[in-house]
Coordinates of C-alpha atoms and ligand atoms in Angstrom, one line a residue:
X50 CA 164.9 93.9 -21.5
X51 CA 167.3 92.1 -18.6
X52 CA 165.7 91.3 -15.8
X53 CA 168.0 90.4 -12.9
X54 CA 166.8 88.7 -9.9
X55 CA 168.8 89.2 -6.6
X56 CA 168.0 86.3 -4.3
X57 CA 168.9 87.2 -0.3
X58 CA 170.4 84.1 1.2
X59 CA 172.2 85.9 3.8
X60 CA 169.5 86.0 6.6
X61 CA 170.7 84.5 9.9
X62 CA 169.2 80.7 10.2
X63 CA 169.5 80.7 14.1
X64 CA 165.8 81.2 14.9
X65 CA 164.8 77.2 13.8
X66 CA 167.9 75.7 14.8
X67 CA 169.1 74.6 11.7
X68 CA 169.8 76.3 8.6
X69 CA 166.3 76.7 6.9
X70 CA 167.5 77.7 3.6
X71 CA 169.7 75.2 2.8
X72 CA 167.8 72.5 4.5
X73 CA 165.9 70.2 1.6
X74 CA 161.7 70.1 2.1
X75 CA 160.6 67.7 -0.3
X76 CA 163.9 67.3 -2.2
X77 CA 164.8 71.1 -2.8
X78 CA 166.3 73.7 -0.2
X79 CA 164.2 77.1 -0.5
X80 CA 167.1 78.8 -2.0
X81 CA 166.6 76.5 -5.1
X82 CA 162.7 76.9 -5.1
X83 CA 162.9 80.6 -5.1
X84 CA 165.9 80.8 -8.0
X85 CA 163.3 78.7 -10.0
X86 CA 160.2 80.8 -9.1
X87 CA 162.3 84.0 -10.1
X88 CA 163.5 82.2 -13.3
X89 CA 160.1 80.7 -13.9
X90 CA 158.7 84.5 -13.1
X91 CA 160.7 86.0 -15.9
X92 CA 164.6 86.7 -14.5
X93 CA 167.1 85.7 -17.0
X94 CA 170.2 85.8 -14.6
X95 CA 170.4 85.5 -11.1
X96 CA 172.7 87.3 -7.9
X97 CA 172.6 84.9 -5.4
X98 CA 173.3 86.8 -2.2
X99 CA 175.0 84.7 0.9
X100 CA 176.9 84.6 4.0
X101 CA 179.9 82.9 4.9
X102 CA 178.4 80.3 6.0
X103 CA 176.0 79.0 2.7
X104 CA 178.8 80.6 0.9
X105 CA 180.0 77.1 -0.8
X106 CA 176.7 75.7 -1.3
X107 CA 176.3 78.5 -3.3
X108 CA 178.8 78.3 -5.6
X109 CA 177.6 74.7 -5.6
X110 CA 174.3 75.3 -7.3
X111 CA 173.5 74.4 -10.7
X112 CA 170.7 77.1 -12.2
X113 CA 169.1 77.0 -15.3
X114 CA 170.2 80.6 -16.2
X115 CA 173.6 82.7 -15.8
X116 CA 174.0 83.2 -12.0
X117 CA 177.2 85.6 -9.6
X118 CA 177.4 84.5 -6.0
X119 CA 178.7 87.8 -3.5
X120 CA 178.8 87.9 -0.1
X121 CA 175.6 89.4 2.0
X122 CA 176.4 92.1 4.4
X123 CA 175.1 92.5 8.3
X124 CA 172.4 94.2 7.6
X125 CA 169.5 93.3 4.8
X126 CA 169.8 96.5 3.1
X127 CA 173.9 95.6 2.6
X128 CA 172.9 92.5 1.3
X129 CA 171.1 94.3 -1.1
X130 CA 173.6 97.2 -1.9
X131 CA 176.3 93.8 -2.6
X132 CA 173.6 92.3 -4.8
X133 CA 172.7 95.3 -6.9
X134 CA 176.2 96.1 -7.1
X135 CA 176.9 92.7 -9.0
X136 CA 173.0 93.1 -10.8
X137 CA 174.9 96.0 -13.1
X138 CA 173.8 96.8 -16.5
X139 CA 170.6 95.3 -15.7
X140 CA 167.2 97.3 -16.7
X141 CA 164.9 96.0 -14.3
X142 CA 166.2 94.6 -10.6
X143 CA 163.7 92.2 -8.8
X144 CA 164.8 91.5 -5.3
X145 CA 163.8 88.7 -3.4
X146 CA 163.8 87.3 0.0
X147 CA 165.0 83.6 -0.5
X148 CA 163.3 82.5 2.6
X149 CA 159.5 83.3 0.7
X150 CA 160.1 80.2 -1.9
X151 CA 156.4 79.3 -2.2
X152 CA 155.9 82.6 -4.2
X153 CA 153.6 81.6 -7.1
X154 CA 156.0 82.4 -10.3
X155 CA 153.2 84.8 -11.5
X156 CA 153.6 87.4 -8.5
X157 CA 156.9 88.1 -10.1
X158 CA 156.2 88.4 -13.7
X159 CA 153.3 90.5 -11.9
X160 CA 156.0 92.6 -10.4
X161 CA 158.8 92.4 -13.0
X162 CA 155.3 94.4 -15.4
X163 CA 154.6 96.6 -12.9
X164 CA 158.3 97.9 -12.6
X165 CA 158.1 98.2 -16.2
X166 CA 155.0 100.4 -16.4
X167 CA 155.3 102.1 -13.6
X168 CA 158.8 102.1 -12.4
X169 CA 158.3 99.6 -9.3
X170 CA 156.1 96.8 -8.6
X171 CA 156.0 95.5 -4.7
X172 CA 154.3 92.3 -3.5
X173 CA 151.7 93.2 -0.8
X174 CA 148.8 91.5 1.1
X175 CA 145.3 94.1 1.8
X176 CA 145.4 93.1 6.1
X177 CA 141.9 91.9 6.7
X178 CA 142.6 91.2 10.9
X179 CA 142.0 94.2 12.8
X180 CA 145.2 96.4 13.4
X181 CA 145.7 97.3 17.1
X182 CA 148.4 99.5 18.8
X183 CA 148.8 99.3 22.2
X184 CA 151.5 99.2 24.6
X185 CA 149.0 98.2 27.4
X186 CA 147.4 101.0 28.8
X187 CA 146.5 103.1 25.6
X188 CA 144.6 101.1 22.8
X189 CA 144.0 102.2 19.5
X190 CA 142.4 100.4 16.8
X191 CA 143.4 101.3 13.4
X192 CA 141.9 102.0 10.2
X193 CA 142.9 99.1 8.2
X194 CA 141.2 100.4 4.6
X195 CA 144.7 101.3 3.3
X196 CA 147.0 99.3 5.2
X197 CA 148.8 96.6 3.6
X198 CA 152.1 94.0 4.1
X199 CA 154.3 94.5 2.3
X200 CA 155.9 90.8 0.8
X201 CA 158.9 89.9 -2.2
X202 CA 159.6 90.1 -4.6
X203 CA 159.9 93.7 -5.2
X204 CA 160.7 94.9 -8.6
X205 CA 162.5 98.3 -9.5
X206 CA 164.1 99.8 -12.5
X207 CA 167.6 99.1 -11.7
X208 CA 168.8 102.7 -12.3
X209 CA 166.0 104.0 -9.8
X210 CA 166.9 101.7 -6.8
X211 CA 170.5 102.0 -7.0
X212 CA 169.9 105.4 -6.8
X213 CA 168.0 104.9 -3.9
X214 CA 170.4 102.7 -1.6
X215 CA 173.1 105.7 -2.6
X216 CA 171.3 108.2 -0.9
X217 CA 169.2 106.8 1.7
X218 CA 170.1 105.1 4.5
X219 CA 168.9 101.2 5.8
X220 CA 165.4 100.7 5.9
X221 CA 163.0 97.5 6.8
X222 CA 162.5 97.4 2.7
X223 CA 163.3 98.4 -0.9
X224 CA 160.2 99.9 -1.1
X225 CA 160.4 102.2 2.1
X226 CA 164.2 103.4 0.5
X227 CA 163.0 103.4 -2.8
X228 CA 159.7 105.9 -1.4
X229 CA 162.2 108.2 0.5
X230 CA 164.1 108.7 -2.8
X231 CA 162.3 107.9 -5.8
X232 CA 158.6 108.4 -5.4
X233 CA 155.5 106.2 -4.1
X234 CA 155.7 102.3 -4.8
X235 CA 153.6 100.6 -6.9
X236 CA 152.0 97.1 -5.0
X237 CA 151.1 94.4 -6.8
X238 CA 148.2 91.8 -5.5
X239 CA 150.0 89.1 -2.8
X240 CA 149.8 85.9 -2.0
X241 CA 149.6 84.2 1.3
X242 CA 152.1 81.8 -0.5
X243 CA 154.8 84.3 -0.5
X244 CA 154.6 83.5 3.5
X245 CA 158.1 83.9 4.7
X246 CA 159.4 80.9 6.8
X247 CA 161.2 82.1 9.7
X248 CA 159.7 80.2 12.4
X249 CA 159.2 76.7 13.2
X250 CA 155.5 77.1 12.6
X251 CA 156.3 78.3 9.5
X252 CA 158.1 75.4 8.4
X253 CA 155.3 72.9 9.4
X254 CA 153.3 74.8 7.0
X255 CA 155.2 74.2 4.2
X256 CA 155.6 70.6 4.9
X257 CA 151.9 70.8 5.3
X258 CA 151.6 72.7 1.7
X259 CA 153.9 69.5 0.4
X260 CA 151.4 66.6 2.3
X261 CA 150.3 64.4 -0.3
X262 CA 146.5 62.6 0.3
X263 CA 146.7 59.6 2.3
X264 CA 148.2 56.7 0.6
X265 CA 146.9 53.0 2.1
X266 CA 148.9 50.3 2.3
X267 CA 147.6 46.2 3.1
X268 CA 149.8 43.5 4.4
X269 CA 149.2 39.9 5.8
X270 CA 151.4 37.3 7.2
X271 CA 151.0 34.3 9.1
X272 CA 153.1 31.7 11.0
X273 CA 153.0 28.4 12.0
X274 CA 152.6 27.6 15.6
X275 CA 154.8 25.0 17.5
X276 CA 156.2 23.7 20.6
X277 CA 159.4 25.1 21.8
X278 CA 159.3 28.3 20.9
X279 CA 158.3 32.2 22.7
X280 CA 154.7 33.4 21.5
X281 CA 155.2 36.8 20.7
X282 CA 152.8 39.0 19.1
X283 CA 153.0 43.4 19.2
X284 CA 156.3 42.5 20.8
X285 CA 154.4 41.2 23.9
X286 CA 155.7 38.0 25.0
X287 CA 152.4 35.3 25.9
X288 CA 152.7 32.8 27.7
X289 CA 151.9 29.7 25.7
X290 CA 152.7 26.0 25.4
X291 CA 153.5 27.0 21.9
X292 CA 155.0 29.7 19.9
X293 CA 155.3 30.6 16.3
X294 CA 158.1 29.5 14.0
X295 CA 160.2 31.7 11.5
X296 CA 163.8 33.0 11.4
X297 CA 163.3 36.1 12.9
X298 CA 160.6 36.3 16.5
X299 CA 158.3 35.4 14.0
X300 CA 155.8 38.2 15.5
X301 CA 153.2 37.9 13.2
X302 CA 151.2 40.7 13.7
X303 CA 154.3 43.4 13.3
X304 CA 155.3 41.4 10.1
X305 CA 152.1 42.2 8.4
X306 CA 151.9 46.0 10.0
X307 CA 155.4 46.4 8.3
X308 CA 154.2 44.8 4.9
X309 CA 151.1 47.4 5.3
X310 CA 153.5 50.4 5.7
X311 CA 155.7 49.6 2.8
X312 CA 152.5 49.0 0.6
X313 CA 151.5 52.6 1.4
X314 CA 155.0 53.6 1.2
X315 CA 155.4 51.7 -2.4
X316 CA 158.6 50.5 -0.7
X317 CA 158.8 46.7 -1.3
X318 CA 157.9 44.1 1.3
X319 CA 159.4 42.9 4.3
X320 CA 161.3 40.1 2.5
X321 CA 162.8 42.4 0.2
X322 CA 164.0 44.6 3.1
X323 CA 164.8 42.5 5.7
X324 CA 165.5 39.3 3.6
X325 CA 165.6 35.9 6.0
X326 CA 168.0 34.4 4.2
X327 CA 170.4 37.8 6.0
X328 CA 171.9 36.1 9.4
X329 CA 171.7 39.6 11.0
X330 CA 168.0 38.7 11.5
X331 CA 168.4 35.3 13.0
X332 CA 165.9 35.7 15.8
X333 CA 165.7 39.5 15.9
X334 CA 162.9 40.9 17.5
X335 CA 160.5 42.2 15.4
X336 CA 160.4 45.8 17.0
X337 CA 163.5 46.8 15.5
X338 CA 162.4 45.7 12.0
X339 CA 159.6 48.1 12.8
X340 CA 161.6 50.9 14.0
X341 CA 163.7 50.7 10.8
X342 CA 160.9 50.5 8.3
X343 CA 159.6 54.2 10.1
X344 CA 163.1 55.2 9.2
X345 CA 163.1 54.0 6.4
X346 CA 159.5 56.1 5.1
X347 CA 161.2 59.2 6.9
X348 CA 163.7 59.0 4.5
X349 CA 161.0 59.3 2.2
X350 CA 159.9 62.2 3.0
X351 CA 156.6 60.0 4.2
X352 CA 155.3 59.4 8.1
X353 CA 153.3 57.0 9.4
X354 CA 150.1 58.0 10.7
X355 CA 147.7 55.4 11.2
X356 CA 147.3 51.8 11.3
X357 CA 144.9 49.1 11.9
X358 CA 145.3 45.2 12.2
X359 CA 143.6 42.3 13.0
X360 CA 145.2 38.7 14.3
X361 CA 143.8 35.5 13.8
X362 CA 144.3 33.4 16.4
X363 CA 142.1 30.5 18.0
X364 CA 143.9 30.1 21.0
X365 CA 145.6 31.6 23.9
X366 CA 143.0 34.9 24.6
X367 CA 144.4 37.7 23.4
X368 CA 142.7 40.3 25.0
X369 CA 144.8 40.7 28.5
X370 CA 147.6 41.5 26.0
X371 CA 146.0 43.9 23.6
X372 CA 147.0 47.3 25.2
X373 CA 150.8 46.0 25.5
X374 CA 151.0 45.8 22.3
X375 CA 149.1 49.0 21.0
X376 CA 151.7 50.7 23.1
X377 CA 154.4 48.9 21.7
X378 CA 153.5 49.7 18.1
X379 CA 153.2 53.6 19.0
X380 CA 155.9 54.0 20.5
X381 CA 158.1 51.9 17.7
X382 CA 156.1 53.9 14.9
X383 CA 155.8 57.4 16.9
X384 CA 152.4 57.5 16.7
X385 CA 149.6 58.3 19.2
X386 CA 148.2 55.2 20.6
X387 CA 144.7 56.3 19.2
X388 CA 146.1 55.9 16.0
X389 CA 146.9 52.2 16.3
X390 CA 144.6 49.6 16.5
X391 CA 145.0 45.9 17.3
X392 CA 141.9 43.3 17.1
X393 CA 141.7 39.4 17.4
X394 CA 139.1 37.2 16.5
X395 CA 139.0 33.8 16.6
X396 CA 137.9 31.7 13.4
X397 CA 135.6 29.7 15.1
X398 CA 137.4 26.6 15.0
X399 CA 138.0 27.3 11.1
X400 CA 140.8 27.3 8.7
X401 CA 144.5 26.2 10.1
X402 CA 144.5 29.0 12.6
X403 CA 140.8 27.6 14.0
X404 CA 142.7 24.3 14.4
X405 CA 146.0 26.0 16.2
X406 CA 147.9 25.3 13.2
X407 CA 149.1 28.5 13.0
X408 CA 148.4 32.3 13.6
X409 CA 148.0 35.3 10.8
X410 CA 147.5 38.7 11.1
X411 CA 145.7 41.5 8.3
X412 CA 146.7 45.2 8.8
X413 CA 146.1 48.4 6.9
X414 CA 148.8 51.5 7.2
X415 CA 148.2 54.9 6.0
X416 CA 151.3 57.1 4.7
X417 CA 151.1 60.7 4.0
X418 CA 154.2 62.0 2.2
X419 CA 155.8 65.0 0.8
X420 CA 155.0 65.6 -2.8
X421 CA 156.6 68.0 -4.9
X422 CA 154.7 71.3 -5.4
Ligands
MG709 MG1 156.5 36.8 8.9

C-alpha cells in the first residue's frame, strides 16, 4: 500500500528573520529532518511542497526515497491542493507541516495505521492548561475534557481528502476540510515534540533539545619572565619591570583558557591553531586569538559557557588587576562575567614561578554543543 508523504515547505519564514526551514540546526535544515521522520515513519515517496524562494534548494535535496518538488500556493490549503495533486495514485496521503521536524517517526506510522483502519489519523495533544475566552470584559472558562490541538502529520486515504479539498473550501486544517466532507477525524496520541517552530522561542528550544552535557576542557601554559618586555595577563597591561617572553603577547593566562576551550571542544591546541612559527602572530595580542577560538567552537555548533583559571605568579600583586581582566575574558568569549573566573596565588617562593622565573596559568572551560538527535 503507497503511502505518500506531502511535506509543506511553503510557509512564509519572515516571522524569525531568517529562513527557518532551510537554516541547518545541528547539521540538518528542518525540511531534511522531517523528510527523514516521514520516510523513517513509513512514506515511501515524498511531495516536497515549496515556494519560490526554497524552490532550488529543493530540487537540491538528496532523499532516500523517490521524491516531486511543486510549487506551494498563498494559502496552506493551496499548498496542499498542489501537493495532493502530484501525490496521485497514492492510497494513503500523510501531510505534513515541515516546520514540526522533531516529530518522533512513530506518530506517523501511528497516523499512516490509523488512516488505514479508520480512514484518517490526525496528530493531536489532550490541552491540560485551562482554556479561557475572553475579549476583556466577558470571561468564560472552558470545559477542556474534549478539547484537543490538533498537530502533523495528518493521515488520510488519499481518495477521501482529495475529495475533500474539491468540495470544501480553505480551512486552518485537513482535518477541519476533511470533517466538513468526509466524516469525523480520527486523532492519534501527540507529542510535545511535534512543536512547530515558528517563533524565535521556538527555535531556542530545539537548539536546547540538540544541547549535549557539558564537555570539560583543561589547559596550562606558562612563560618566562624578562626584562624588556609589556606584562600582560587577561589582556590587562601591568606595570612591571619585567614582562613575559613568547612570539605572540605571551598572555599566559588567555593561552591556557584557549587550550582549556579547545580541550572541551576536542579541537586541537593553541599551537595547532595559531602555530608561532605563522608571522601573522608576531606579537598579536592574545584577545583576538581568543575571539577566534569562540568562533571557531560556534562553528561547531558548540558555545562557551564557563570558565575558570588560576595564575601562578610570585610577583607583581595581581589583585588590583583581577576584575580587568574577568571583563576582558567575557566580553572576548560572550559570556557573563559570573561565568568567568580568574585567581592568583603565589607559590610561596616555590618552583621557577616562586623565584620570578616565570609565570603559568591552569584553567578549566566547559562547552556545551549541538548533538545530533
Ligand atoms: Mg603560551
Amino acid at each position: 500500500m503507497s503511502v505518500t508523504g506531502i511535506l509543506l515547505c511553503a510557509g512564509s519564514a519572515t516571522r524569525m528573520g531568517f529562513d527557518k526551514l532551510t537554516t541547518p540546526l545541528c547539521g540538518r535544515t528542518a525540511i531534511e529532518r522531517s523528510a527523514a521522520l516521514l520516510i523513517a515513519g513509513g512514506c515511501d515517496r515524498l511531495v516536497l511542497v515549496g515556494s519560490a524562494a526554497n524552490e532550488a534548494y529543493l530540487n537540491a535535496l538528496s532523499c532516500a526515497v523517490p521524491h516531486t518538488v511543486v510549487r506551494g500556493g498563498a494559502e496552506r490549503s493551496d499548498s496542499v491542493r498542489n501537493g495532493l495533486a502530484a501525490a496521485n495514485g497514492c492510497e494513503i496521503a500523510v501531510i505534513h507541516d515541515a516546520a514540526r521536524c522533531f516529530t518522533p517517526a512513530d506518530c506517523v506510522t501511528a497516523c499512516i495505521e490509523s488512516a488505514r483502519t479508520y480512514g484518517s489519523g490526525v496528530l493531536a495533544m489532550a490541552v491540560r492548561d485551562t482554556v479561557v475566552r475572553t475579549d476583556g470584559t466577558a470571561y468564560e472558562t472552558l470545559d477542556r475534557t474534549n478539547l484537543y490541538r490538533t498537530q502533523t502529520p495528518q493521515a488520510f486515504r488519499y481518495a477521501e481528502i482529495v475529495r475533500a479539498y474539491a468540495e470544501a473550501d480553505s480551512a486552518t486544517d485537513d482535518a477541519a476540510l476533511y470533517r466538513r466532507v468526509v466524516g469525523v477525524p480520527h486523532l492519534v496520541p501527540g507529542s510535545e515534540a511535534a512543536r512547530k517552530l515558528t517563533t524565535a522561542e521556538d527555535w531556542n528550544w530545539a537548539k536546547e533539545r540538540l544541547m549535549t552535557y557539558p564537555k570539560i576542557g583543561t589547559g596550562f601554559d606558562i612563560h618566562r619572565l624578562v626584562e624588556g618586555r609589556k606584562l600582560i595577563l587577561g589582556g590587562v597591561e601591568i606595570p612591571y619591570e619585567k614582562g613575559l617572553l613568547g612570539h605572540s603577547d605571551a598572555d599566559v593566562l588567555i593561552h591556557a583558557m584557549i587550550d582549556a576551550i579547545m580541550g572541551a571542544a576536542a579541537l586541537g591546541d593553541i599551537g595547532k591553531a595559531f602555530p608561532d612559527s605563522d608571522e601573522r602572530y608576531r606579537g598579536i595580542d592574545s584577545r583576538v586569538l581568543l575571539r577566534e577560538t569562540a568562533d571557531m567552537v560556534r562553528k561547531q555548533d558548540m558555545q562557551v559557557v564557563q570558565v575558570d583559571a588560576t595564575i601562578l605568579c610570585q610577583r607583581p600583586k595581581l589583585r588590583p588587576y583581577i576584575d580587568a581582566m574577568r571583563q576582558n575574558l567575557a566580553a572576548d568569549l560572550g559570556l557573563a562575567e559570573e561565568n568567568v573566573s580568574v585567581k592568583a596565588t603565589t607559590t610561596e617562593g616555590m618552583n621557577d614561578e616562586g623565584r620570578g622565573f616565570c609565570i603559568s596559568a591552569h584553567a578549566v572551560a566547559q562547552v556545551r554543543g549541538l548533538r545530533e538527535s
